[in-house]
Tab-separated table of C-alpha atoms in Angstrom:
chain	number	residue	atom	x	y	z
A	1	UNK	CA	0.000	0.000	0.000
A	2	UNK	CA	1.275	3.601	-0.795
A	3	UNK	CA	1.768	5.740	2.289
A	4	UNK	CA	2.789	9.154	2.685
A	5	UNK	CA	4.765	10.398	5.419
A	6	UNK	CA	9.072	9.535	6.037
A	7	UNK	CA	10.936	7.678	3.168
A	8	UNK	CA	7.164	7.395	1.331
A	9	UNK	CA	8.555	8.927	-1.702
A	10	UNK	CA	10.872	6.135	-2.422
A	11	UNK	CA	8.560	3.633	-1.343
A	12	UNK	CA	6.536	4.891	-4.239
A	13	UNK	CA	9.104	5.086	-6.498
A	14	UNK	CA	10.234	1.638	-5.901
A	15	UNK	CA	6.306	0.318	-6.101
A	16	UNK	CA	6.067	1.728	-9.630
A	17	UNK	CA	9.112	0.757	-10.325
A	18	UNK	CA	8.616	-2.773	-9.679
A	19	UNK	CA	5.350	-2.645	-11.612
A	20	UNK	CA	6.878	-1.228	-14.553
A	21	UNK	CA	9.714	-4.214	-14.368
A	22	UNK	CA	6.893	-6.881	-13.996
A	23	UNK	CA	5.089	-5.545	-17.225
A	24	UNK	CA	8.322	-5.317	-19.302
A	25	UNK	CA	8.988	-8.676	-18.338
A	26	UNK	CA	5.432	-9.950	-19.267
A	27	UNK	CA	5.469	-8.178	-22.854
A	28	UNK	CA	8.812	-9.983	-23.249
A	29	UNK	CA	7.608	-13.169	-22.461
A	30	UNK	CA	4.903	-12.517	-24.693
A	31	UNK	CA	6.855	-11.742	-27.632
A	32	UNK	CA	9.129	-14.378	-26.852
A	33	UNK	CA	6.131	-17.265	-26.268
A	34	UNK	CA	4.853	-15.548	-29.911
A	35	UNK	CA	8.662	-15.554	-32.082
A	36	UNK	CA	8.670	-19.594	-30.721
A	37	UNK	CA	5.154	-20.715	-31.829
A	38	UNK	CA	5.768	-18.598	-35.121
A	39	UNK	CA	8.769	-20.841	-35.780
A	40	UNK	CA	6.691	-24.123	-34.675
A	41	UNK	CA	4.374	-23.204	-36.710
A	42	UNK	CA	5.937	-22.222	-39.870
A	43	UNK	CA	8.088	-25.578	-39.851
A	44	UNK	CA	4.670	-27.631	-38.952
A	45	UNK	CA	3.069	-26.128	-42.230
A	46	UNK	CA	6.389	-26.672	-44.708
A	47	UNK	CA	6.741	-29.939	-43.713
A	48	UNK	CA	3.097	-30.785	-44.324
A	49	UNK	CA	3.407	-29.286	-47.455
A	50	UNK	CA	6.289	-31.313	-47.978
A	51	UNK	CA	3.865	-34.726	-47.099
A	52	UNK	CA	1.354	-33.139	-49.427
A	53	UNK	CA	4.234	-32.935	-52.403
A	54	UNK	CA	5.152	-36.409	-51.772
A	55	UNK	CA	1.873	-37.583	-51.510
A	56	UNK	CA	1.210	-36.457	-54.652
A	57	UNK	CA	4.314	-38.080	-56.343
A	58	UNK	CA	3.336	-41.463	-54.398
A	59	UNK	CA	-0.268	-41.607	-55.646
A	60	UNK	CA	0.775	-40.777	-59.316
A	61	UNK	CA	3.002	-43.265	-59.199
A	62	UNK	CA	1.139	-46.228	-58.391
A	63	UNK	CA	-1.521	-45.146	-60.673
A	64	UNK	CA	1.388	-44.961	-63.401
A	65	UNK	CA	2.201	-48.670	-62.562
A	66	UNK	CA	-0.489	-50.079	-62.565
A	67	UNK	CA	-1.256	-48.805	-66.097
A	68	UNK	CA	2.549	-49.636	-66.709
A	69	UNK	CA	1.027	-53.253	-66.067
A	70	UNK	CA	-2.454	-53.895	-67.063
A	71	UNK	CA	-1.461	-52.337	-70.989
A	72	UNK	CA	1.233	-55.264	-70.861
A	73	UNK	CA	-1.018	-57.616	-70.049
A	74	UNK	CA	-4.005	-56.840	-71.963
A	75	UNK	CA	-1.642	-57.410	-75.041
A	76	UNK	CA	-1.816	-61.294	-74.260
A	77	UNK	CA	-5.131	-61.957	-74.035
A	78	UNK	CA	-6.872	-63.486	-76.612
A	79	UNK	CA	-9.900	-61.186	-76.878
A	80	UNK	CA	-7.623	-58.512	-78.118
A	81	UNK	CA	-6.098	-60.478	-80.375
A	82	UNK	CA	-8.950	-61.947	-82.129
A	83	UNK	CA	-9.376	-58.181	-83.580
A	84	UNK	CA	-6.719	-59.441	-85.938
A	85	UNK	CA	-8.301	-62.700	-87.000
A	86	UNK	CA	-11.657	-61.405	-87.394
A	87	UNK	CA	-13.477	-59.114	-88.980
A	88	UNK	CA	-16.182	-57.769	-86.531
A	89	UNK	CA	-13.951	-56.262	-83.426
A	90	UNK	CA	-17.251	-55.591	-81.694
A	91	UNK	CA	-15.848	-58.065	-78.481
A	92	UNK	CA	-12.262	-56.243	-78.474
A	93	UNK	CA	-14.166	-52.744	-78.691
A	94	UNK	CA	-16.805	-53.720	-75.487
A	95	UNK	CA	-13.860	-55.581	-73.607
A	96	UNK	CA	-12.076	-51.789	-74.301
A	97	UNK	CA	-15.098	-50.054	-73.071
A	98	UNK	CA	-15.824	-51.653	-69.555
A	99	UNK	CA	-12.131	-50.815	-68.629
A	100	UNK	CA	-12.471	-47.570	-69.271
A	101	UNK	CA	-15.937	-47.476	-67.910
A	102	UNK	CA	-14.741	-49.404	-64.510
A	103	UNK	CA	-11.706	-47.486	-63.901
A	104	UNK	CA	-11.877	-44.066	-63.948
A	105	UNK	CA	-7.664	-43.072	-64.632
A	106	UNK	CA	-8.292	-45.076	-67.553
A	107	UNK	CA	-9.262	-42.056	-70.491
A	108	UNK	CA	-9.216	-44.520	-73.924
A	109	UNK	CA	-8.098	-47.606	-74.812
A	110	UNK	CA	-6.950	-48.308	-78.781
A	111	UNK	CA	-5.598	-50.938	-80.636
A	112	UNK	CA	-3.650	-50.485	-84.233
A	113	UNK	CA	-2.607	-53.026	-86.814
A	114	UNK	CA	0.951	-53.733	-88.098
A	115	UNK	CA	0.232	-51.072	-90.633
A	116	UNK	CA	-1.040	-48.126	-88.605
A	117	UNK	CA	-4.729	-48.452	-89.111
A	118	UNK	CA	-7.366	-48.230	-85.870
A	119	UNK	CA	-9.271	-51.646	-85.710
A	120	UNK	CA	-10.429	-51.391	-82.754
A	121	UNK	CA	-10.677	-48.844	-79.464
A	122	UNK	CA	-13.141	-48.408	-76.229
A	123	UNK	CA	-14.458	-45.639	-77.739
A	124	UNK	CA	-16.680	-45.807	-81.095
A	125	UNK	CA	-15.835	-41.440	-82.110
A	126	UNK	CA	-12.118	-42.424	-82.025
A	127	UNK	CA	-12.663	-44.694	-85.223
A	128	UNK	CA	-13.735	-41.909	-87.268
A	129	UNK	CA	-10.913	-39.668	-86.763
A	130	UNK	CA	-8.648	-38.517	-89.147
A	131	UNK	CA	-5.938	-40.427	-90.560
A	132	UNK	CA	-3.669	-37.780	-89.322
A	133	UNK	CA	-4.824	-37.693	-86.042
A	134	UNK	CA	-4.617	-41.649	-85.580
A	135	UNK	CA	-1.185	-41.954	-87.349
A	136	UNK	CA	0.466	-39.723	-84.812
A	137	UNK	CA	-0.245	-41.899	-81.714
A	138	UNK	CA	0.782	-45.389	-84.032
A	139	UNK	CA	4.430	-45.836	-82.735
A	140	UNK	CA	5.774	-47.418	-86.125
A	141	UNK	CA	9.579	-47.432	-84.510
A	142	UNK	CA	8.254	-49.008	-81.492
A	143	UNK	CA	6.433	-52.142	-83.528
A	144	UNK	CA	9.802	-52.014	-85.554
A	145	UNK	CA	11.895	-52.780	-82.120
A	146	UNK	CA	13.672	-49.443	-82.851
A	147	UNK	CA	12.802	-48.225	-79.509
A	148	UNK	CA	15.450	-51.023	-77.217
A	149	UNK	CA	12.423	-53.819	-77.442
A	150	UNK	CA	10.711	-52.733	-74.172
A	151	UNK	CA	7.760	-54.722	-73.141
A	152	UNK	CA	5.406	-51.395	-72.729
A	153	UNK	CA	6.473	-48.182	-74.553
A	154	UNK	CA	5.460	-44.961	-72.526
A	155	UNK	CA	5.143	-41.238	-73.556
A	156	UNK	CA	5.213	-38.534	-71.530
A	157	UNK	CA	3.160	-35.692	-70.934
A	158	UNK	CA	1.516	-34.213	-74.214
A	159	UNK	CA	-1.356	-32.978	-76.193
A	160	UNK	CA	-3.543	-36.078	-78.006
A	161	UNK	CA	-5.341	-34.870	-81.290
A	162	UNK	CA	-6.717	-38.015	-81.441
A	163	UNK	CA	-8.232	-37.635	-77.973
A	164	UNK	CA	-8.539	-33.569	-77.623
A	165	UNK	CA	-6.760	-33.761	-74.843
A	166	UNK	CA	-3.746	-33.943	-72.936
A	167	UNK	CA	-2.513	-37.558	-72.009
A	168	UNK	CA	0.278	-40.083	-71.006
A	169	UNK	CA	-0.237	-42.932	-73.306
A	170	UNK	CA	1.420	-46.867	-72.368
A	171	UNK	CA	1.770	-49.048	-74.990
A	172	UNK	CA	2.231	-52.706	-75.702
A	173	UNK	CA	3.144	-54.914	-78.396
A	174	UNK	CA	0.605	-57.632	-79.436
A	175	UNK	CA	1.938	-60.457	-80.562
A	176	UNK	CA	0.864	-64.272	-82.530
A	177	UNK	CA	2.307	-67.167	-81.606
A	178	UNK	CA	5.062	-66.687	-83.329
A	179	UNK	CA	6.220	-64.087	-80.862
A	180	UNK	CA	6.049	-61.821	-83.852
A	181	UNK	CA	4.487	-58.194	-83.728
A	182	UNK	CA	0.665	-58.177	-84.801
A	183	UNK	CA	0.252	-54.450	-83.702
A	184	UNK	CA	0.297	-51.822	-80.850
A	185	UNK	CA	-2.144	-51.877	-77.850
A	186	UNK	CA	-2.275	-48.375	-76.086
A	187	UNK	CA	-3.678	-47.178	-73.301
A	188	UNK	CA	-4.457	-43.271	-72.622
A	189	UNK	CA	-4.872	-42.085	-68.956
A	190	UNK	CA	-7.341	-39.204	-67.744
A	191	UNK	CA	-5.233	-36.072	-67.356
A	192	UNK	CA	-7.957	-34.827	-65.108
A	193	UNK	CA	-7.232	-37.693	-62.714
A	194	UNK	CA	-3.651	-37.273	-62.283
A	195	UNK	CA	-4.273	-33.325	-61.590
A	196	UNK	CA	-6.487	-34.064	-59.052
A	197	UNK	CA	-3.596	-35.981	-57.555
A	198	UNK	CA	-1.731	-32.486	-58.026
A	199	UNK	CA	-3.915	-29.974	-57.625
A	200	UNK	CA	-7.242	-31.341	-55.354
A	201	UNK	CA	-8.374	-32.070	-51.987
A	202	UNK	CA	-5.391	-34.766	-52.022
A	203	UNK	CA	-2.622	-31.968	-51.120
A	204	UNK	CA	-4.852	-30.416	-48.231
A	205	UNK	CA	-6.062	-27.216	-47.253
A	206	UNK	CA	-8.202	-25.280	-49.010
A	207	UNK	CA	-8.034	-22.554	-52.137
A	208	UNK	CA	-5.186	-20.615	-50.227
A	209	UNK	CA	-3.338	-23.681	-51.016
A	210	UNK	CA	-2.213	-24.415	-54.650
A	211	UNK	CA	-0.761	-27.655	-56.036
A	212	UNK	CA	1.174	-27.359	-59.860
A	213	UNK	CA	2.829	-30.473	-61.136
A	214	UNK	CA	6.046	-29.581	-63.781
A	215	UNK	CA	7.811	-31.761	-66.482
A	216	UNK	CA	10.773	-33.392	-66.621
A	217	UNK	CA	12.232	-30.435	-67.302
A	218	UNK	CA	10.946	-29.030	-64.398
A	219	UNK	CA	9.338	-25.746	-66.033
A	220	UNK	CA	6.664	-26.520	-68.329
A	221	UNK	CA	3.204	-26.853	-65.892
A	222	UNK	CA	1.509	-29.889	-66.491
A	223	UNK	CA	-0.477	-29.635	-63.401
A	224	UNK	CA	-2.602	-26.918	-62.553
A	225	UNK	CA	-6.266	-25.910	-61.413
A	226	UNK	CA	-6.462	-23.974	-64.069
A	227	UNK	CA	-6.658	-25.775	-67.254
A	228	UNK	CA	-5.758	-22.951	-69.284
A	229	UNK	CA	-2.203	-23.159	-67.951
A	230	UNK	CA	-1.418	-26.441	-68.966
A	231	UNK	CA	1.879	-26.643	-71.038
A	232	UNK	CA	3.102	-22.681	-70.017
A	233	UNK	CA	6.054	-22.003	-68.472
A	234	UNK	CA	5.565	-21.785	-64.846
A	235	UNK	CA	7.507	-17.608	-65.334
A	236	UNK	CA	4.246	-17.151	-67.490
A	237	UNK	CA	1.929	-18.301	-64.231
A	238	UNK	CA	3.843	-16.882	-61.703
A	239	UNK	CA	6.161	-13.988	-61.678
A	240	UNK	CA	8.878	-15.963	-59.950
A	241	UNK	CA	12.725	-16.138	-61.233
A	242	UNK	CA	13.764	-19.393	-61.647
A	243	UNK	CA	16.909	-18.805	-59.223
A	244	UNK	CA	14.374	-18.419	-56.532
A	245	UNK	CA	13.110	-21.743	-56.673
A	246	UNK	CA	14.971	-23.880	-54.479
A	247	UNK	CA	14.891	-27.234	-56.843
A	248	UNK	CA	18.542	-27.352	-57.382
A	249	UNK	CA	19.696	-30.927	-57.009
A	250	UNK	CA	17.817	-31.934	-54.280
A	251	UNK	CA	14.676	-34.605	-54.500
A	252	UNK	CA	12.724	-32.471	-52.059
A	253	UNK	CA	12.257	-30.027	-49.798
A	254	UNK	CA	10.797	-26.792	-48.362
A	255	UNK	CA	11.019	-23.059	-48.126
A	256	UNK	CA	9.543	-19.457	-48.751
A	257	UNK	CA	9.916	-17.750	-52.048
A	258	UNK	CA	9.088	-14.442	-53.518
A	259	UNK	CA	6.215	-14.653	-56.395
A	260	UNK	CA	5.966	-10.896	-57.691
A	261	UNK	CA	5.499	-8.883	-54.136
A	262	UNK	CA	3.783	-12.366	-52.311
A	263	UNK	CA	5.875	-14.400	-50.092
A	264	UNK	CA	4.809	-17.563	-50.448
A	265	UNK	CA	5.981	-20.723	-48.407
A	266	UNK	CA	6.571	-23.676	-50.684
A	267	UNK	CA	7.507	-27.527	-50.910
A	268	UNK	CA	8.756	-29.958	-53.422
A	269	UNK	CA	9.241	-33.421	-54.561
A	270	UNK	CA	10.635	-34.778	-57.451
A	271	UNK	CA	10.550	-38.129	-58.965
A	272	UNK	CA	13.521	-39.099	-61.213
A	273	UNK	CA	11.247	-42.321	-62.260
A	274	UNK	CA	7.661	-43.274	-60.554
A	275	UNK	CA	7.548	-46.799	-60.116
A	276	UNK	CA	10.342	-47.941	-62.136
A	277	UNK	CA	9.659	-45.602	-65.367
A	278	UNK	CA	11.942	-43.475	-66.093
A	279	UNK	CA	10.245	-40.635	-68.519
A	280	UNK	CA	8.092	-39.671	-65.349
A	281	UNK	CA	10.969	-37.107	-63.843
A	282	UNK	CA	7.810	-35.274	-63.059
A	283	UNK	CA	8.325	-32.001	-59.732
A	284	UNK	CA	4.836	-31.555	-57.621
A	285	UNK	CA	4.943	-28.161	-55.902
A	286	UNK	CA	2.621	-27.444	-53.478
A	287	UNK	CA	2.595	-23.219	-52.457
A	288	UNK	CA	0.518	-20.817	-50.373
A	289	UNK	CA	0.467	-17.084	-49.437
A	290	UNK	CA	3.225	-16.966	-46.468
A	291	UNK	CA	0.916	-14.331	-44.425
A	292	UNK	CA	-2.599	-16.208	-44.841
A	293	UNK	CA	-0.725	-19.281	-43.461
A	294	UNK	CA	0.313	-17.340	-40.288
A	295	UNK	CA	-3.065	-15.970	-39.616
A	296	UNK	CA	-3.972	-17.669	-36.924
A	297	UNK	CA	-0.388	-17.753	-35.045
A	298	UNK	CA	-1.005	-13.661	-35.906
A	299	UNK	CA	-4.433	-13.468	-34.276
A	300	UNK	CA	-3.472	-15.138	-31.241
A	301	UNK	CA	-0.059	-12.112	-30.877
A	302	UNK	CA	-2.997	-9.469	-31.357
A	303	UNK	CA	-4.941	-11.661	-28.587
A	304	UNK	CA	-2.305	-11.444	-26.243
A	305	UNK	CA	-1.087	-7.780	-27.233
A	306	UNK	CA	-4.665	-6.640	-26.202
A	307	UNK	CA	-4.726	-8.605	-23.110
A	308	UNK	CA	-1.477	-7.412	-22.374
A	309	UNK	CA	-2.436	-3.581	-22.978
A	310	UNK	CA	-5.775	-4.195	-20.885
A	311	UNK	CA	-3.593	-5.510	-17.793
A	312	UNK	CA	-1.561	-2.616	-17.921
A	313	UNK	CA	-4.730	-0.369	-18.402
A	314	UNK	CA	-6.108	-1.643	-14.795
A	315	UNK	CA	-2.872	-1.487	-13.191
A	316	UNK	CA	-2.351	1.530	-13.581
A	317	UNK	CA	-6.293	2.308	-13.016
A	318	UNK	CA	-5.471	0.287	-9.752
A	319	UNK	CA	-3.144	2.871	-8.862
A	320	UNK	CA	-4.632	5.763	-9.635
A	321	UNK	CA	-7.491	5.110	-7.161
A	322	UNK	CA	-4.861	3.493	-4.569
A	323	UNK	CA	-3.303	6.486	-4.856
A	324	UNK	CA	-6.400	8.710	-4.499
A	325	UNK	CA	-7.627	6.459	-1.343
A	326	UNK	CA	-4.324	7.020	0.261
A	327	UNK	CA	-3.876	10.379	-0.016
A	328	UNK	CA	-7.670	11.138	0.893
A	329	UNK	CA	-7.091	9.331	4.345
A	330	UNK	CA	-3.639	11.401	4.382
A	331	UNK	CA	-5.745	14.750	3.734
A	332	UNK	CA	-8.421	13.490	6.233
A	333	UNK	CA	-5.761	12.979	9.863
A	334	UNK	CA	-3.976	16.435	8.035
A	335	UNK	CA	-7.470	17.846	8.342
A	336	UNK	CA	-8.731	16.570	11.968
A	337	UNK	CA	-5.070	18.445	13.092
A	338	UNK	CA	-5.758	21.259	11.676
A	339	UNK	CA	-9.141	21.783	12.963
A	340	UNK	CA	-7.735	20.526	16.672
A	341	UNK	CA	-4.908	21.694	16.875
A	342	UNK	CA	-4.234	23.527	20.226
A	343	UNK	CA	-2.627	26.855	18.691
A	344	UNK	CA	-4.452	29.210	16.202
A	345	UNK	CA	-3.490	28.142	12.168
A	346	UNK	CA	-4.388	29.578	9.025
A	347	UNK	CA	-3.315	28.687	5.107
A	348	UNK	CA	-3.008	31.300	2.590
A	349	UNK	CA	-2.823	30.258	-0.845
A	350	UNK	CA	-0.376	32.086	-3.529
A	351	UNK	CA	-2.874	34.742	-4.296
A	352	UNK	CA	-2.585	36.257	-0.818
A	353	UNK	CA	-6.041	34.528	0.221
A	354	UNK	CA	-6.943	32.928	3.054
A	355	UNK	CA	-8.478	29.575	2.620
A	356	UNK	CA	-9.054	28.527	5.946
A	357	UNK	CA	-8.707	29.215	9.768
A	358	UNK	CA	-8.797	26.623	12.538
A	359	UNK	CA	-11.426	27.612	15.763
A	360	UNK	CA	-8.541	28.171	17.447
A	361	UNK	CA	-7.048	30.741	15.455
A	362	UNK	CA	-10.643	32.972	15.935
A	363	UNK	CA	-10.706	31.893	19.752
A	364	UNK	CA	-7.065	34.214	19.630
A	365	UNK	CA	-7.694	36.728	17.289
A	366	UNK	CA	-11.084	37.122	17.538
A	367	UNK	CA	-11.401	36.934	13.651
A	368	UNK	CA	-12.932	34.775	10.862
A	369	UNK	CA	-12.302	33.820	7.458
A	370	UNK	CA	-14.888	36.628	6.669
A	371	UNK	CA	-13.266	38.973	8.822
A	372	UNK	CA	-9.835	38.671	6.667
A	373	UNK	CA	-10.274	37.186	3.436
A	374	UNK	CA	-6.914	38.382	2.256
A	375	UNK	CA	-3.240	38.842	3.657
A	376	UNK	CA	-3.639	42.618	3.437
A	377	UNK	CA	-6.854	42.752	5.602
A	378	UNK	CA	-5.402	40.478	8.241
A	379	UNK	CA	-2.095	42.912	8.582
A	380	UNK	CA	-4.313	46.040	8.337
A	381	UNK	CA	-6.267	44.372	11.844
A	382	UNK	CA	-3.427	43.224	13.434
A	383	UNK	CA	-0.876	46.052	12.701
A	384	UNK	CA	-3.420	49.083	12.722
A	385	UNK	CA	-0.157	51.674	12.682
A	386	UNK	CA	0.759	52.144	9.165
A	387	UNK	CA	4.836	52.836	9.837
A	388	UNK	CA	5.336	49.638	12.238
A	389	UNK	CA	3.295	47.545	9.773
A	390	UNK	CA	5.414	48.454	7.261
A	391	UNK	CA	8.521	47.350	9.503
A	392	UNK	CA	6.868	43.901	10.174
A	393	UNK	CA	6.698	43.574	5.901
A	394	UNK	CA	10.491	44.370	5.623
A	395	UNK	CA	11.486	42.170	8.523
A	396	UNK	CA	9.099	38.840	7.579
A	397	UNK	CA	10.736	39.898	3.954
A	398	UNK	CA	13.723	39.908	4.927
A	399	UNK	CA	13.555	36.270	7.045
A	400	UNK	CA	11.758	35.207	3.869
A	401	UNK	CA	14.521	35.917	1.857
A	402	UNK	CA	17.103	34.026	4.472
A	403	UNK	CA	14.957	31.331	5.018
A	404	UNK	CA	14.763	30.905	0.869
């Protein structure tokens, strides 16, 4: 409690002092307990990004080898290669259409002759394409053997004219019994699929989170929510310099980059081959806006800024009226001596005017405030002679002066 009277001063001093310590110290704590979760938190969300980028990877993958399979072994069975024998395909074409119909990665299935022509395919608007447009998914070098004699031939990310769309195509060779080449099997996979690996609900979060997948040359977007950005540059998406990126030669990892005035926090994962296959050297990037990230970690520091300023408010409220309580007791024994005291008292303020005067003072004197309600009135009625009044004035001046 603050008291006045000896050494109170200090007492005060050291009170506030104290108080002013103990707040200090809390706001540093504060910001301390804030710069610590800030850093938890920041490394919690890269390396979930970092799951999400691998996740990504992982589920393309398996859906790339099990394509990588089933083309190779569609190419023995002998409802696909009856097509060659018979006329009427109509079996190969409905066998083609429930696997496309049952699994939904799986965008057309097509099956050419040693000579490049379309006999038979899952999906009936394929047949009447143009010859263009079928020759130039017919991989002539690849029936030939020119192509190192793989069991399934893949190609990588591109644009289909004989689909309309953009595909990754596996092929397989169909052979008699001969073990000789009859023609090409080939199996196109749903683009729209393998984005929603990328770019969907799979990578988390919501639309402040954005997932791109890139080439093998790890530039050309292949991935995106946007279909329109399929096959640009990712410089033409987002204002980034390549330098930035921090790909390097590193399979994965995490960071914060600067896209145009953004700061976005980003994650990687490459795949040199998914599954086994090589042409896949595919990048999945998962990014998001730095600042939107840190919103809640940034809404709890305003939490605890305003609790902080609100403690401070009511201490110092707290003191205010300690203060006031104090001093009004103070005021209160000042007053009861004043009024008792056993001589006469008066106070004068700077004006000359007399504020008060104890009982005692008119018991002596004979006088009330009334009676002298300024310095001059009380000298004219106690010094009536002009000349030794003017004595007392030069003497109390004079001690005044001394004392001062």
């Amino acid at each position: 409690m603050l008291k006045l009277g000896p050494f109170s001063k200090s007492r005060n001093e050291l009170i506030f002092s104290f108080l002013i310590v103990a707040l200090l110290l809390l706001i540093g704590m504060g910001a301390l307990n804030y710069s610590v979760s800030k850093a938890a938190l920041k490394k919690q969300i890269l390396s979930g990004f970092e799951d999400a980028a691998y996740g990504a990877i992982d589920r393309m993958g398996q859906a790339m080898h099990t394509s990588y399979v089933d083309v190779q072994q569609w190419a023995g069975l002998d409802i696909v290669k009856e097509a060659f024998t018979r006329e009427d395909s109509e079996r190969t074409n409905k066998f083609f259409s429930n696997l496309t119909e049952n699994n939904k990665l799986y965008r057309a299935v097509v099956l050419f002759n040693s000579e490049g022509r379309l006999i038979a395919s899952s999906h009936p608007t394929l047949m009447v394409r143009s010859r263009d447009e079928k020759q130039k998914e017919f991989d002539k070098k690849y029936l030939q053997g020119a192509t190192g004699g793989k069991p399934v031939h893949v190609r990588d990310f591109r644009y289909s004219g004989l689909l309309g769309d953009y595909t990754v195509s596996f092929s397989s060779l169909v052979k008699d019994e001969k073990r000789r080449p009859m023609g090409i099997v080939t199996l196109f996979i749903n683009w729209s699929i393998i984005q929603e690996f990328t770019t969907g609900k799979q990578i988390g979060g919501g639309e402040d989170r954005m997932g791109i997948l890139l080439a093998s040359d790890g530039n050309t977007i292949i991935g995106h929510r946007n279909p329109s950005f399929l096959g640009k540059s990712l410089q033409e998406v987002l204002p980034v310099d390549s330098s930035d990126l921090l790909f390097g030669s590193k399979m994965k990892g995490s960071g914060e980059i600067n896209v145009g005035s953004v700061r976005k926090s980003m994650a990687f994962q490459k795949a040199q081959k998914i599954e086994g296959i090589k042409p896949f050297a595919w990048t999945s990037l998962v990014l998001a806006d730095s600042k939107t990230l840190l919103t809640p970690i940034n809404s709890l520091r305003d939490k605890i800024l305003i609790s902080v300023l609100v403690l401070i408010g009511l201490g110092w409220i707290a003191i205010y009226f300690l203060a006031r309580r104090t001093l009004g007791k103070s005021d209160e024994k000042y007053t009861n001596l004043f009024i008792h005291a056993p001589i006469g008292l008066s106070t004068i303020n700077k004006g000359g005017k007399y504020e008060y005067v104890n009982p005692k003072f008119t018991e002596i004197f004979g006088y009330t405030l009334e009676d002298i309600p300024k310095h001059e009135h009380w000298l004219e009625k106690a010094y009536p002679d002009p000349e030794y009044r003017q004595k007392f004035l030069d003497c109390w001046k004079e001690d005044s002066g001394a004392a001062t």
